Short mmCIF file of C-alpha atoms in Angstrom, two decimals:
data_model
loop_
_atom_site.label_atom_id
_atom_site.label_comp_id
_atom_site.label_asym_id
_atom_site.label_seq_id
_atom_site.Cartn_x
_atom_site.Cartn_y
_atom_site.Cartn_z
CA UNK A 8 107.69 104.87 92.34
CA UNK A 9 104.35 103.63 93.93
CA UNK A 10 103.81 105.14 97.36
CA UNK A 11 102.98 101.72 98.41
CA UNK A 12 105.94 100.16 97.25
CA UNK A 13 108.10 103.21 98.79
CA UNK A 14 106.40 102.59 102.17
CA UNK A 15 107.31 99.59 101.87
CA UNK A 16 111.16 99.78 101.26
CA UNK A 17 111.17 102.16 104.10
CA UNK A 18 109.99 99.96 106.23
CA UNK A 19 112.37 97.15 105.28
CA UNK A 20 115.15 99.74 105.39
CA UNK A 21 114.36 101.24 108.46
CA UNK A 22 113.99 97.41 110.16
CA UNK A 23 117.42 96.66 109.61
CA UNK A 24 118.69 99.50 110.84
CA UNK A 25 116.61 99.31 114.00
CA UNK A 26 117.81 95.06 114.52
CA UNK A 27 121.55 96.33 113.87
CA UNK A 28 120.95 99.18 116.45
CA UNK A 29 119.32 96.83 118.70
CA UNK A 30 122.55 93.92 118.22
CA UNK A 31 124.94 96.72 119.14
CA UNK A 32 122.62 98.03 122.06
CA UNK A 33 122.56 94.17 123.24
CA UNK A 34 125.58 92.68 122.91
CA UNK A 35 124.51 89.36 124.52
CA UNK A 36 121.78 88.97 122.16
CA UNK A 37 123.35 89.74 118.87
CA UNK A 38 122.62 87.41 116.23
CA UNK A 39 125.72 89.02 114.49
CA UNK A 40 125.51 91.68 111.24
CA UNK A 41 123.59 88.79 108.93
CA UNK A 42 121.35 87.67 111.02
CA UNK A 43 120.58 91.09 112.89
CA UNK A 44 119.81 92.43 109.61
CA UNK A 45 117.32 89.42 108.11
CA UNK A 46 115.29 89.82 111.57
CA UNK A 47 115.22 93.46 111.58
CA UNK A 48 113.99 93.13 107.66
CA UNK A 49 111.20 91.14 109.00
CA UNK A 50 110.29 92.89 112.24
CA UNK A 51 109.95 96.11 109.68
CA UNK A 52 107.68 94.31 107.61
CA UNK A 53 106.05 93.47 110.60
CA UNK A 54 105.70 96.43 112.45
CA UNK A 55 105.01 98.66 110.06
CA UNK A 56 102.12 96.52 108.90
CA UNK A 57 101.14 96.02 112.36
CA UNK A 58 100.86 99.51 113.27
CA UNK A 59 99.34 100.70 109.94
CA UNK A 60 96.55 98.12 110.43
CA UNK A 61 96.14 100.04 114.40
CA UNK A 62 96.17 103.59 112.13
CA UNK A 63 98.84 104.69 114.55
CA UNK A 64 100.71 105.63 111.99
CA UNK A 65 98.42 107.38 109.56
CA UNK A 66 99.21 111.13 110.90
CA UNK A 67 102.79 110.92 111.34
CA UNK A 68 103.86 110.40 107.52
CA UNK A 69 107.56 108.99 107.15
CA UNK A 70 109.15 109.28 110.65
CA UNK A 71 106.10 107.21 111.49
CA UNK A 72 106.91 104.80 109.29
CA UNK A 73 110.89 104.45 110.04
CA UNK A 74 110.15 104.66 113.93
CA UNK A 75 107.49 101.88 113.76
CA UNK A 76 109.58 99.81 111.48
CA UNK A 77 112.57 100.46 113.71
CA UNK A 78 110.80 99.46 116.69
CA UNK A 79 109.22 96.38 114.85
CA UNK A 80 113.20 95.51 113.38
CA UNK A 81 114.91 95.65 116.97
CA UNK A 82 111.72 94.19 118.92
CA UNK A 83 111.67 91.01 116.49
CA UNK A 84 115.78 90.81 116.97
CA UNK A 85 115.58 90.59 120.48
CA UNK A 86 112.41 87.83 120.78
CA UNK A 87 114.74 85.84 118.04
CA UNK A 88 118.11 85.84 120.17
CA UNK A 89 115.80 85.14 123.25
CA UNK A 90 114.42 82.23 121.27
CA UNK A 91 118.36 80.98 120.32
CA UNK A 92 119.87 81.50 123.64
CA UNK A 93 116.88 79.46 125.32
CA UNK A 94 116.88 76.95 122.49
CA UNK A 95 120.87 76.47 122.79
CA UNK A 96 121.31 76.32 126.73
CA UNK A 97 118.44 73.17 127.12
#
């Protein structure tokens, strides 16, 4: 497998973990199991790209790579539910 495309997975992996971790941490935010999981797929994208770009993660190998994705995962959850909750109270 390409390292790339191995980064890559890891980072989507490691996203939805972090947006599930982040539903459970905030209960009043959860988007439930579905959509904690597509936003934490995208803030893993996200933040692993984001940080790669930065070269923060360039000496830290694989837990660099899962943290920053898991960061990027539960960071992108929350700004979503914010988004919903503000969106369905107006």
């Amino acid at each position: 497998m390409d390292s790339s495309l191995a980064n890559l997975l890891t980072g989507l992996v490691s996203g939805a973990v972090g947006g599930n971790i982040a539903g459970a941490l905030m209960k009043n935010l959860s988007l439930g199991l579905v959509g904690n999981t597509l936003a934490g797929i995208v803030g893993g994208g996200l933040g692993q790209q984001v940080l790669s770009a930065l070269g923060l993660l360039q000496n830290l190998g694989i837990v660099g790579d899962v943290g920053g994705s898991a960061v990027g995962g539960g960071a992108v959850m929350a700004v979503v539910a914010l988004i919903k909750n503000a969106m369905s109270k107006s």
